[in-house]
JSON list of C-alpha atoms in Angstrom, two decimals:
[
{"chain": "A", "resi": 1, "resn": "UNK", "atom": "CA", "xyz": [42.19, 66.77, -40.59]},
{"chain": "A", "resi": 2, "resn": "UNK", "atom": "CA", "xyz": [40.98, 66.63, -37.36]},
{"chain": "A", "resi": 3, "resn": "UNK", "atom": "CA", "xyz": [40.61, 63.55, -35.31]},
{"chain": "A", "resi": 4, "resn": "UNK", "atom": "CA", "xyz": [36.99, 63.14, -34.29]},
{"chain": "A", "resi": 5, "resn": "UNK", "atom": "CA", "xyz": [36.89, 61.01, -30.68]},
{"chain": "A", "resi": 6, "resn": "UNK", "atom": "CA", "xyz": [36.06, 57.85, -30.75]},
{"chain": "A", "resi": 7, "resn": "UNK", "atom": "CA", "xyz": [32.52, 56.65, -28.73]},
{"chain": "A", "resi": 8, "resn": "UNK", "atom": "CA", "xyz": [34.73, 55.16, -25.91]},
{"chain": "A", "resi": 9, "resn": "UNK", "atom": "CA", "xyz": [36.97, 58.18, -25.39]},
{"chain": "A", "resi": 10, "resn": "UNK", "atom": "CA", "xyz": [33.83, 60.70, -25.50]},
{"chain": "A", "resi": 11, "resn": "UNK", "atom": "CA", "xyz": [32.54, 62.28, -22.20]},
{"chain": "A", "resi": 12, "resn": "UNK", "atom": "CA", "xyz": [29.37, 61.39, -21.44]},
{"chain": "A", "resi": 13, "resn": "UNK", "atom": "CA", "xyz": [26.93, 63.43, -23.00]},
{"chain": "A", "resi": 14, "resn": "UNK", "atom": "CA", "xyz": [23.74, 64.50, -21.08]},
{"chain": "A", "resi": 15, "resn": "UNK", "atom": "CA", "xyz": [20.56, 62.63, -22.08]},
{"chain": "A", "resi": 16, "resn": "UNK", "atom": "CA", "xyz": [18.31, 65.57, -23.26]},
{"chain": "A", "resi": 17, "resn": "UNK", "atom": "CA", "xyz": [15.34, 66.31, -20.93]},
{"chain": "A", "resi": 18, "resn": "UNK", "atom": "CA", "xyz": [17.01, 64.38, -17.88]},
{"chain": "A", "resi": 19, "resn": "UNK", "atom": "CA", "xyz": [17.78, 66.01, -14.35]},
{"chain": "A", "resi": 20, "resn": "UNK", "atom": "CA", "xyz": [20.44, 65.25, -12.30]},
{"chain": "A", "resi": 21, "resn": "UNK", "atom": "CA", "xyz": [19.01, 63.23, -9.22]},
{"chain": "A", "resi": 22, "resn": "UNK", "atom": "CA", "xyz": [17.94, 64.56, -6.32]},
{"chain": "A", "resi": 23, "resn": "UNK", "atom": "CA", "xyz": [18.81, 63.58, -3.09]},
{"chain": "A", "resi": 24, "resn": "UNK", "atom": "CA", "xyz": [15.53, 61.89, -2.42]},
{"chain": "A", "resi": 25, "resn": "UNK", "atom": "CA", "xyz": [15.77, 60.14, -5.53]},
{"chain": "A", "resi": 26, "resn": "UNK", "atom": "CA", "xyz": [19.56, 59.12, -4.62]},
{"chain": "A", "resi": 27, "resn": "UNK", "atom": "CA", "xyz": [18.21, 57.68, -1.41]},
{"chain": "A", "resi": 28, "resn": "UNK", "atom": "CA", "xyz": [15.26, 55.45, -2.97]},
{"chain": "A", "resi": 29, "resn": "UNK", "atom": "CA", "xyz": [17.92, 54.05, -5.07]},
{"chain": "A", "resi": 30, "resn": "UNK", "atom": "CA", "xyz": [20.29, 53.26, -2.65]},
{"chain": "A", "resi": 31, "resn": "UNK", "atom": "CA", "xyz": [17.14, 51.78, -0.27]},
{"chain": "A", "resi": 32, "resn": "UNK", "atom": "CA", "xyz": [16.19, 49.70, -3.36]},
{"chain": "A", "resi": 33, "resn": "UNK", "atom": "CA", "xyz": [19.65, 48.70, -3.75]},
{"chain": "A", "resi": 34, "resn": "UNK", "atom": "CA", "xyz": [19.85, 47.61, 0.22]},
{"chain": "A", "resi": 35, "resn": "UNK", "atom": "CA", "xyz": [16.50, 45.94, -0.16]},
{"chain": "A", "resi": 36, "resn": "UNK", "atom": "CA", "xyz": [17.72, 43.79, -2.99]},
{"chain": "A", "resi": 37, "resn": "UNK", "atom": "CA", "xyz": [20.66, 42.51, -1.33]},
{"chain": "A", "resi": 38, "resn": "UNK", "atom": "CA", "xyz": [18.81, 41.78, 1.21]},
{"chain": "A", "resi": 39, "resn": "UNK", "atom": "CA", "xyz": [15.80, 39.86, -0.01]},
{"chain": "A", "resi": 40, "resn": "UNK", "atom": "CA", "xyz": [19.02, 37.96, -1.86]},
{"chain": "A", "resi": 41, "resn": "UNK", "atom": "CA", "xyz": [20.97, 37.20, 1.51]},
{"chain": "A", "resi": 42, "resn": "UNK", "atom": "CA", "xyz": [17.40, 36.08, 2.98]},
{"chain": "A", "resi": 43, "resn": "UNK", "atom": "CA", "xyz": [16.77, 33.42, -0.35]},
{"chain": "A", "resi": 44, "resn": "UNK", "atom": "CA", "xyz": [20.29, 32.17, -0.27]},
{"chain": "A", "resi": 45, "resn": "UNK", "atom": "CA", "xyz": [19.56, 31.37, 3.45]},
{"chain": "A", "resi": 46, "resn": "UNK", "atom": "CA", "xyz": [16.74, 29.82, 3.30]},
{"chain": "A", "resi": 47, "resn": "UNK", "atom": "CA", "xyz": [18.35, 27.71, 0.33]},
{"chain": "A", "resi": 48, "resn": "UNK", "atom": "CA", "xyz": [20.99, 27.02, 1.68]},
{"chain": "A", "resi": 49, "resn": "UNK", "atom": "CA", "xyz": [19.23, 25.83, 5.25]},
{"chain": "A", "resi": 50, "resn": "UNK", "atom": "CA", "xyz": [16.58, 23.87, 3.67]},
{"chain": "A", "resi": 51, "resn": "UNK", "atom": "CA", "xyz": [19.77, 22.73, 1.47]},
{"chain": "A", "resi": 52, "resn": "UNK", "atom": "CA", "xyz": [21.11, 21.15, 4.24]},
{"chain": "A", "resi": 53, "resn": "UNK", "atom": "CA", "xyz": [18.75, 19.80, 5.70]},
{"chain": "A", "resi": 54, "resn": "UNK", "atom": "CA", "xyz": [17.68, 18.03, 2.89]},
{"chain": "A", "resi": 55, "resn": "UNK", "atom": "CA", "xyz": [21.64, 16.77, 3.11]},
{"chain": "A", "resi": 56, "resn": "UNK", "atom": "CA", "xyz": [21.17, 15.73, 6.58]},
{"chain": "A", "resi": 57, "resn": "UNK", "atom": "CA", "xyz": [18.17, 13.68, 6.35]},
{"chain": "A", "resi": 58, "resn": "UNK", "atom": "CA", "xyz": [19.25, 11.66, 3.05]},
{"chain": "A", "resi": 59, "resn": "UNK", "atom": "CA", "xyz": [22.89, 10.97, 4.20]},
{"chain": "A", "resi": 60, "resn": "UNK", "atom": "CA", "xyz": [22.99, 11.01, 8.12]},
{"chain": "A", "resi": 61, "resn": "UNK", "atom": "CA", "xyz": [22.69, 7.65, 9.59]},
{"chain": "A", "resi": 62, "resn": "UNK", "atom": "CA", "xyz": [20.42, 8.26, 12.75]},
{"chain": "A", "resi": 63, "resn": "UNK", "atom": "CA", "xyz": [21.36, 5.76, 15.66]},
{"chain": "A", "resi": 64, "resn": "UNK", "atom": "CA", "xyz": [18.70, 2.91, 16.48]},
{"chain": "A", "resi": 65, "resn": "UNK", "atom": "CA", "xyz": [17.47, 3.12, 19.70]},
{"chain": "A", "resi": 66, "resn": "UNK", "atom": "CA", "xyz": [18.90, -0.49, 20.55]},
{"chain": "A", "resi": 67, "resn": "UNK", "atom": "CA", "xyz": [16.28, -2.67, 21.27]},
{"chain": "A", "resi": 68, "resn": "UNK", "atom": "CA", "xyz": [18.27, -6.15, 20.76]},
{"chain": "A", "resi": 69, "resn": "UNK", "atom": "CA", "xyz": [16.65, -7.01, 18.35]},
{"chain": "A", "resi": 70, "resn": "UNK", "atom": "CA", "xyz": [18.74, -9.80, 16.74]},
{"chain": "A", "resi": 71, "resn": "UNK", "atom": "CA", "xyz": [17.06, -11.49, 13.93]},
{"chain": "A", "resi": 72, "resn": "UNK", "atom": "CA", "xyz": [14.60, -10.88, 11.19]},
{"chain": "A", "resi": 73, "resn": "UNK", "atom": "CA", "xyz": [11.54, -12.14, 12.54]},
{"chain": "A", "resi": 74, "resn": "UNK", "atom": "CA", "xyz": [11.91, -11.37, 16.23]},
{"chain": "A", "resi": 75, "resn": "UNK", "atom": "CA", "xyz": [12.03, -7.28, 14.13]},
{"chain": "A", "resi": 76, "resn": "UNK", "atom": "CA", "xyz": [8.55, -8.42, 11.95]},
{"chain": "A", "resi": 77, "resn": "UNK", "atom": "CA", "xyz": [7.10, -9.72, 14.97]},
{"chain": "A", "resi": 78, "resn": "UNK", "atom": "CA", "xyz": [7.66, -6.49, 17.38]},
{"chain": "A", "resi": 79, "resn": "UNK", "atom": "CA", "xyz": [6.57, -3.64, 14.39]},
{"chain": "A", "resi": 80, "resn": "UNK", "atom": "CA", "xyz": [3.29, -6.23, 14.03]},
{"chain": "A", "resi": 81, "resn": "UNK", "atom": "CA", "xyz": [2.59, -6.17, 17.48]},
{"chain": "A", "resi": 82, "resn": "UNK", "atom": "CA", "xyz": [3.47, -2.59, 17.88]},
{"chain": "A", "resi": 83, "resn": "UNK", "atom": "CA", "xyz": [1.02, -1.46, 15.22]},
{"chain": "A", "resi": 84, "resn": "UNK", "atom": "CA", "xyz": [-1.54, -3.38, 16.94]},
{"chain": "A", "resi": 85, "resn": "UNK", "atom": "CA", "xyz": [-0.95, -1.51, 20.24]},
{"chain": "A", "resi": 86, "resn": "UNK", "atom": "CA", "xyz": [-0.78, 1.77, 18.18]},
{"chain": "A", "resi": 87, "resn": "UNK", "atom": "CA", "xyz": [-4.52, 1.09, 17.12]},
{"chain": "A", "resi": 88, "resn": "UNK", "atom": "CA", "xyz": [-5.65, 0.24, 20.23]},
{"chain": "A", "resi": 89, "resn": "UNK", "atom": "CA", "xyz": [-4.26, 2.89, 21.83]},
{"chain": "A", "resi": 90, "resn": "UNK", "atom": "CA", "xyz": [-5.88, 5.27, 19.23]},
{"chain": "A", "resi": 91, "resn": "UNK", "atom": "CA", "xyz": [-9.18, 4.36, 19.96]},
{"chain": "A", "resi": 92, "resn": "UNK", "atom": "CA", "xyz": [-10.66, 6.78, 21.72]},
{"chain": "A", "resi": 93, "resn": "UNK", "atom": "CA", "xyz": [-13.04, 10.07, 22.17]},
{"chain": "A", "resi": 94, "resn": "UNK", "atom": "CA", "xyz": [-10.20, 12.81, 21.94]},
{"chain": "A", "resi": 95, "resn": "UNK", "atom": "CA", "xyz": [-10.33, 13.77, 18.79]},
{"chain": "A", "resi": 96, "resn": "UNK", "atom": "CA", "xyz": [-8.36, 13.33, 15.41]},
{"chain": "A", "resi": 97, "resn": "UNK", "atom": "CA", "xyz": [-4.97, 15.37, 16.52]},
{"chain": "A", "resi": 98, "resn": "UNK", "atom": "CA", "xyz": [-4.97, 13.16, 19.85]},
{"chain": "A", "resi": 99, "resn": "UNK", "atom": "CA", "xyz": [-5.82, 9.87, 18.37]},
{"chain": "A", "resi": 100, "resn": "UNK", "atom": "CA", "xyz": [-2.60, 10.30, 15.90]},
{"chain": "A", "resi": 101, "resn": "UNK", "atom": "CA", "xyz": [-0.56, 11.37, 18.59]},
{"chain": "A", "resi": 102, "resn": "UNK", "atom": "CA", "xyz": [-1.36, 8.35, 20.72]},
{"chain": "A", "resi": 103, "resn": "UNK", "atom": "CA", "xyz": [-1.52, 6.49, 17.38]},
{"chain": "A", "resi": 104, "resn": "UNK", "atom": "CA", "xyz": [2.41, 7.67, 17.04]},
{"chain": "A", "resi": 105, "resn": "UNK", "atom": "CA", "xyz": [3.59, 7.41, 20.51]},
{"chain": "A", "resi": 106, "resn": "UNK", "atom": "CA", "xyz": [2.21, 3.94, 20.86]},
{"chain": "A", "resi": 107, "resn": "UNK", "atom": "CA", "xyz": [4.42, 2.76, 18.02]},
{"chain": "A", "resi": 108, "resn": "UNK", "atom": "CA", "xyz": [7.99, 3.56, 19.67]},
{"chain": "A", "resi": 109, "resn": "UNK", "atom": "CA", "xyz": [10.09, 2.27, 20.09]},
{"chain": "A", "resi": 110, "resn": "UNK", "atom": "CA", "xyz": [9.32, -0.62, 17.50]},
{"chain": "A", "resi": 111, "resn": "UNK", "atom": "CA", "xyz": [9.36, 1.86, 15.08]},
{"chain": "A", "resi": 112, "resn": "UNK", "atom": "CA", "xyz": [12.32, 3.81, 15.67]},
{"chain": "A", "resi": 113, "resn": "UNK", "atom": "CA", "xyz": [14.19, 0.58, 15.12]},
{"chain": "A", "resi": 114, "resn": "UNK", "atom": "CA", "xyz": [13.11, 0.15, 11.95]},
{"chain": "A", "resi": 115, "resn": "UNK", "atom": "CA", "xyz": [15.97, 0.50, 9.40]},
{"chain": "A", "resi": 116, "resn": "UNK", "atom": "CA", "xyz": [17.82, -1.41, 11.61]},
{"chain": "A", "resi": 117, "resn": "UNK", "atom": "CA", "xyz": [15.19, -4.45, 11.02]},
{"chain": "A", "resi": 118, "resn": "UNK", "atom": "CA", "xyz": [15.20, -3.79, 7.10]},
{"chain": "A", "resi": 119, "resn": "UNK", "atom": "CA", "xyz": [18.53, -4.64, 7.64]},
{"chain": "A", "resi": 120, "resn": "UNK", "atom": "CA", "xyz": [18.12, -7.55, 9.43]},
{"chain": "A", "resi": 121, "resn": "UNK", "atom": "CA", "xyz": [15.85, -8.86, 6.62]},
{"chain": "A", "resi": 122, "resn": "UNK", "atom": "CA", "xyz": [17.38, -7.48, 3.55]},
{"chain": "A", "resi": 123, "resn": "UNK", "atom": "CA", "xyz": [18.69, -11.31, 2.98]},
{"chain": "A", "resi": 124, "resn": "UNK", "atom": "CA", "xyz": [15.48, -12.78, 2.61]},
{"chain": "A", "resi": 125, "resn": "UNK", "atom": "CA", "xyz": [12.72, -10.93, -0.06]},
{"chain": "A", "resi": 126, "resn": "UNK", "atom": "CA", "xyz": [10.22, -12.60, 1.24]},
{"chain": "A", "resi": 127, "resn": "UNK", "atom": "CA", "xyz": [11.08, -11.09, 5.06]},
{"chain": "A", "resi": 128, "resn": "UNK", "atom": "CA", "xyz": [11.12, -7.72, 3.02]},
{"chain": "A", "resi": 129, "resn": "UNK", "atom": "CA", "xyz": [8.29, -8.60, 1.28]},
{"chain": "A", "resi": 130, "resn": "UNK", "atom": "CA", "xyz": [6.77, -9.14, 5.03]},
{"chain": "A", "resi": 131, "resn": "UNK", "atom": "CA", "xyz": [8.52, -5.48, 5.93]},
{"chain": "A", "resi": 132, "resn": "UNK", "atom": "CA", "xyz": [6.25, -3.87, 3.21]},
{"chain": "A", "resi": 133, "resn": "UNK", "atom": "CA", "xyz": [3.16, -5.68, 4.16]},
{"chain": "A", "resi": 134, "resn": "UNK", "atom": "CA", "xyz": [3.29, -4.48, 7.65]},
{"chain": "A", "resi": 135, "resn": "UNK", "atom": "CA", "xyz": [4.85, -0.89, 6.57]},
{"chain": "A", "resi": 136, "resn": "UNK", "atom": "CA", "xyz": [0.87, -0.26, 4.57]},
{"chain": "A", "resi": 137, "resn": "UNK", "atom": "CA", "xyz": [-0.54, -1.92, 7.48]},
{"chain": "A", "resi": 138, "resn": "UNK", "atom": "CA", "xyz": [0.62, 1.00, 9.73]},
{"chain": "A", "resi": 139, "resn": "UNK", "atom": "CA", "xyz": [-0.11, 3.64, 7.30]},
{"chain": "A", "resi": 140, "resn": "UNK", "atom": "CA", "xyz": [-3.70, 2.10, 6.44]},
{"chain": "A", "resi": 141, "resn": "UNK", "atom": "CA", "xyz": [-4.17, 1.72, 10.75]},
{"chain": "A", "resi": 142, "resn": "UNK", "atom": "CA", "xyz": [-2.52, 5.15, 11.16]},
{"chain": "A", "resi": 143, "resn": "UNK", "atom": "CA", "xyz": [-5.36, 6.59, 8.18]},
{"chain": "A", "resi": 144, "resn": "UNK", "atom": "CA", "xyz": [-7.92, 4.58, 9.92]},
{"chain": "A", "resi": 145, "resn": "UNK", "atom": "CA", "xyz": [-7.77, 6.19, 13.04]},
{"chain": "A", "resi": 146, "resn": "UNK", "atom": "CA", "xyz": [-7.52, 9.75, 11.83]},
{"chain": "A", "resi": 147, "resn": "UNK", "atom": "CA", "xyz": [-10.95, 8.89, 9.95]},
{"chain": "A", "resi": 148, "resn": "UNK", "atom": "CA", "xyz": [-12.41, 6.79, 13.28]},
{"chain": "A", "resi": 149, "resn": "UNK", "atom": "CA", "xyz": [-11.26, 9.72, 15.10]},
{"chain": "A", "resi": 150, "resn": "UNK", "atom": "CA", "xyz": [-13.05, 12.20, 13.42]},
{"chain": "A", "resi": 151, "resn": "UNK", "atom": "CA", "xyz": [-16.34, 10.30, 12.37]},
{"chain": "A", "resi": 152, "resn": "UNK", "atom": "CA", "xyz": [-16.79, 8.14, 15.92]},
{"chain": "A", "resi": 153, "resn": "UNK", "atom": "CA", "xyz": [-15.64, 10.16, 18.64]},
{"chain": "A", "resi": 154, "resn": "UNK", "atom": "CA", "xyz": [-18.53, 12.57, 18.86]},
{"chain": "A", "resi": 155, "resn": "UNK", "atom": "CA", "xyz": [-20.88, 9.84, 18.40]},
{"chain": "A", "resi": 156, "resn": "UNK", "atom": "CA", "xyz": [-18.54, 8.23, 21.72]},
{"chain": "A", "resi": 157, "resn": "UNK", "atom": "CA", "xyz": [-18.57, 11.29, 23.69]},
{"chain": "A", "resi": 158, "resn": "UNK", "atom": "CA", "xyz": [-22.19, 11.66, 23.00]},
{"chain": "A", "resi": 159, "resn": "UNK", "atom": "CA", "xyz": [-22.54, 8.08, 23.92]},
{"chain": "A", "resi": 160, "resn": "UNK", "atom": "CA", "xyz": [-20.70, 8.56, 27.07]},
{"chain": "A", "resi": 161, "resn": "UNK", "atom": "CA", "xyz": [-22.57, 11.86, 27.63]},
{"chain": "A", "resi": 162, "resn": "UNK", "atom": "CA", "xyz": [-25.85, 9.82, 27.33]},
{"chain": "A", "resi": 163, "resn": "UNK", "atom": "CA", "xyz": [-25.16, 6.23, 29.77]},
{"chain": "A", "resi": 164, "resn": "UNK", "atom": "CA", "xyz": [-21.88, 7.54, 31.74]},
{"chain": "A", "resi": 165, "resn": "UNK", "atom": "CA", "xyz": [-22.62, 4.67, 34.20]},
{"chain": "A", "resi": 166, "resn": "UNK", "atom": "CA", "xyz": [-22.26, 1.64, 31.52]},
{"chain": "A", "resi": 167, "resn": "UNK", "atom": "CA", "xyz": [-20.43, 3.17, 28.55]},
{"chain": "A", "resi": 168, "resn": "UNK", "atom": "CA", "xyz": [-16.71, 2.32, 27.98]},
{"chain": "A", "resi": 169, "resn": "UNK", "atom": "CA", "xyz": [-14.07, 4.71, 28.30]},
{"chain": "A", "resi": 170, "resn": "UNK", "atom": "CA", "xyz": [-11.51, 2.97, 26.16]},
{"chain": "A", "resi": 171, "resn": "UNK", "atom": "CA", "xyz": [-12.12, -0.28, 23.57]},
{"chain": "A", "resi": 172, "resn": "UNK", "atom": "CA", "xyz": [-11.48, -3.23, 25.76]},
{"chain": "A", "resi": 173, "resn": "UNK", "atom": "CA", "xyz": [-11.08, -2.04, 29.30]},
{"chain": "A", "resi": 174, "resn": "UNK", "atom": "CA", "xyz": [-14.15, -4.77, 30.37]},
{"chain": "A", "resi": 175, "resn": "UNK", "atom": "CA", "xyz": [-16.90, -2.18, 31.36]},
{"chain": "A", "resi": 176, "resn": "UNK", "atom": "CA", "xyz": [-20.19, -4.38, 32.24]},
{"chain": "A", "resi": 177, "resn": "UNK", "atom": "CA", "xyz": [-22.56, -3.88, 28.93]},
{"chain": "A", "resi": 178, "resn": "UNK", "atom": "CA", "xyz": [-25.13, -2.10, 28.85]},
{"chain": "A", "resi": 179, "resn": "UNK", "atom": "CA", "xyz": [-28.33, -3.12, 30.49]},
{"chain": "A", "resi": 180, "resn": "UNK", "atom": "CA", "xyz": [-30.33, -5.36, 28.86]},
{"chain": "A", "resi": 181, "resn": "UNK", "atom": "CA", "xyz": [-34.02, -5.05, 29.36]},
{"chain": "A", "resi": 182, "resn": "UNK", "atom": "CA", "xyz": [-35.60, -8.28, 30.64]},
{"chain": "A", "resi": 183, "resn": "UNK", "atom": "CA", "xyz": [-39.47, -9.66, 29.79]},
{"chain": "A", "resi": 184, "resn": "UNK", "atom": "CA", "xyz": [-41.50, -8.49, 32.53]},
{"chain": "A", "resi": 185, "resn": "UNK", "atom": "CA", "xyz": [-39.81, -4.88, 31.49]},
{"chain": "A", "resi": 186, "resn": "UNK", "atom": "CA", "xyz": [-40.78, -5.22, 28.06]},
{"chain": "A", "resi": 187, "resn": "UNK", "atom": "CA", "xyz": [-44.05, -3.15, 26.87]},
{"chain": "A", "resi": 188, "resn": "UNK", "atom": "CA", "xyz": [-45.66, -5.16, 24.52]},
{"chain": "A", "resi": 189, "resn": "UNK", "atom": "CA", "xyz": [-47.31, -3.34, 21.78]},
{"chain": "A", "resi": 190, "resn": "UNK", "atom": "CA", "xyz": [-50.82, -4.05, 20.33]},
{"chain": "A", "resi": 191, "resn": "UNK", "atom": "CA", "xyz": [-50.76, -5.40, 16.71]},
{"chain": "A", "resi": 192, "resn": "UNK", "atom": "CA", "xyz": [-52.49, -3.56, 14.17]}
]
């Protein structure tokens, strides 16, 4: 009796109907071959970047910018004060992108100090407690202005357009009010 080869030791047998590849089709595979490893290198990169910087941000201890603070409330006192100078400074006729930028720059260094502060207070749950308070204060001032920005400031240019010689430039810089209109310049109207 013969032996009759076993599946694995068969050659492989043609598929009926099926032409050996052409060189054009040899290249498209090999191109869709490149352009699969390649889209892979390009998502593991980006993983493993965004990886890392996720990494970086949750475990890296950023320096404070040493401002001497020393105790708890000296820290609460300074981030107060520097969110009121933040919303001062954001007041203003230049526009929402502007008035968070000033908004931002006028909290710093206060604000870079922080964690450092959190620290300082972590004793005391009512200093944190304090911490939090002025924490939604910023965020609430910070909202604030990006919504005064964008509803007031063409009403202040227009304002300042209209009366340049009595309108303010900035909230509180003491420009004279505007002119009030006295009694012998006031038109008195006939009643009805």
């Amino acid at each position: 009796m013969a032996e009759t080869p076993r599946p694995n030791d068969a050659a492989p047998t043609p598929v009926p109907g099926a032409e050996p590849l052409s060189p054009l089709d040899k290249a498209r595979a090999r191109g869709r071959w490149v352009a699969f490893r390649l889209y892979l290198a390009v998502a593991g990169a980006v993983a493993v970047a965004g990886g890392s910087q996720v990494v970086v941000q949750a475990f890296a201890h950023h320096a404070a910018p040493e401002l001497g603070i020393s105790t708890c409330n000296e820290g609460l006192g300074r981030l107060a004060a520097a969110v009121e100078r933040a919303r001062v400074a954001a007041s203003g006729t230049d526009g929402e992108d502007a008035a968070l930028d000033h908004f931002r720059e006028a909290l710093r260094p206060d604000w870079d100090d922080r964690d450092h502060i959190e620290d300082l207070c972590r004793s005391s749950p009512s200093s944190l407690a304090a911490l939090d308070a002025i924490e939604r204060l910023r965020y609430a001032e910070e909202h604030a202005a990006r919504r005064e920005a964008a509803e007031l400031a063409p009403l202040r240019r227009r304002v300042q357009a209209l009366a340049p010689e009595w309108a303010p430039s900035a909230a509180g810089t003491g420009a004279p009010a505007p002119p009030r209109p006295t009694d012998s310049s006031r038109t008195e109207r006939p009643s009805p």
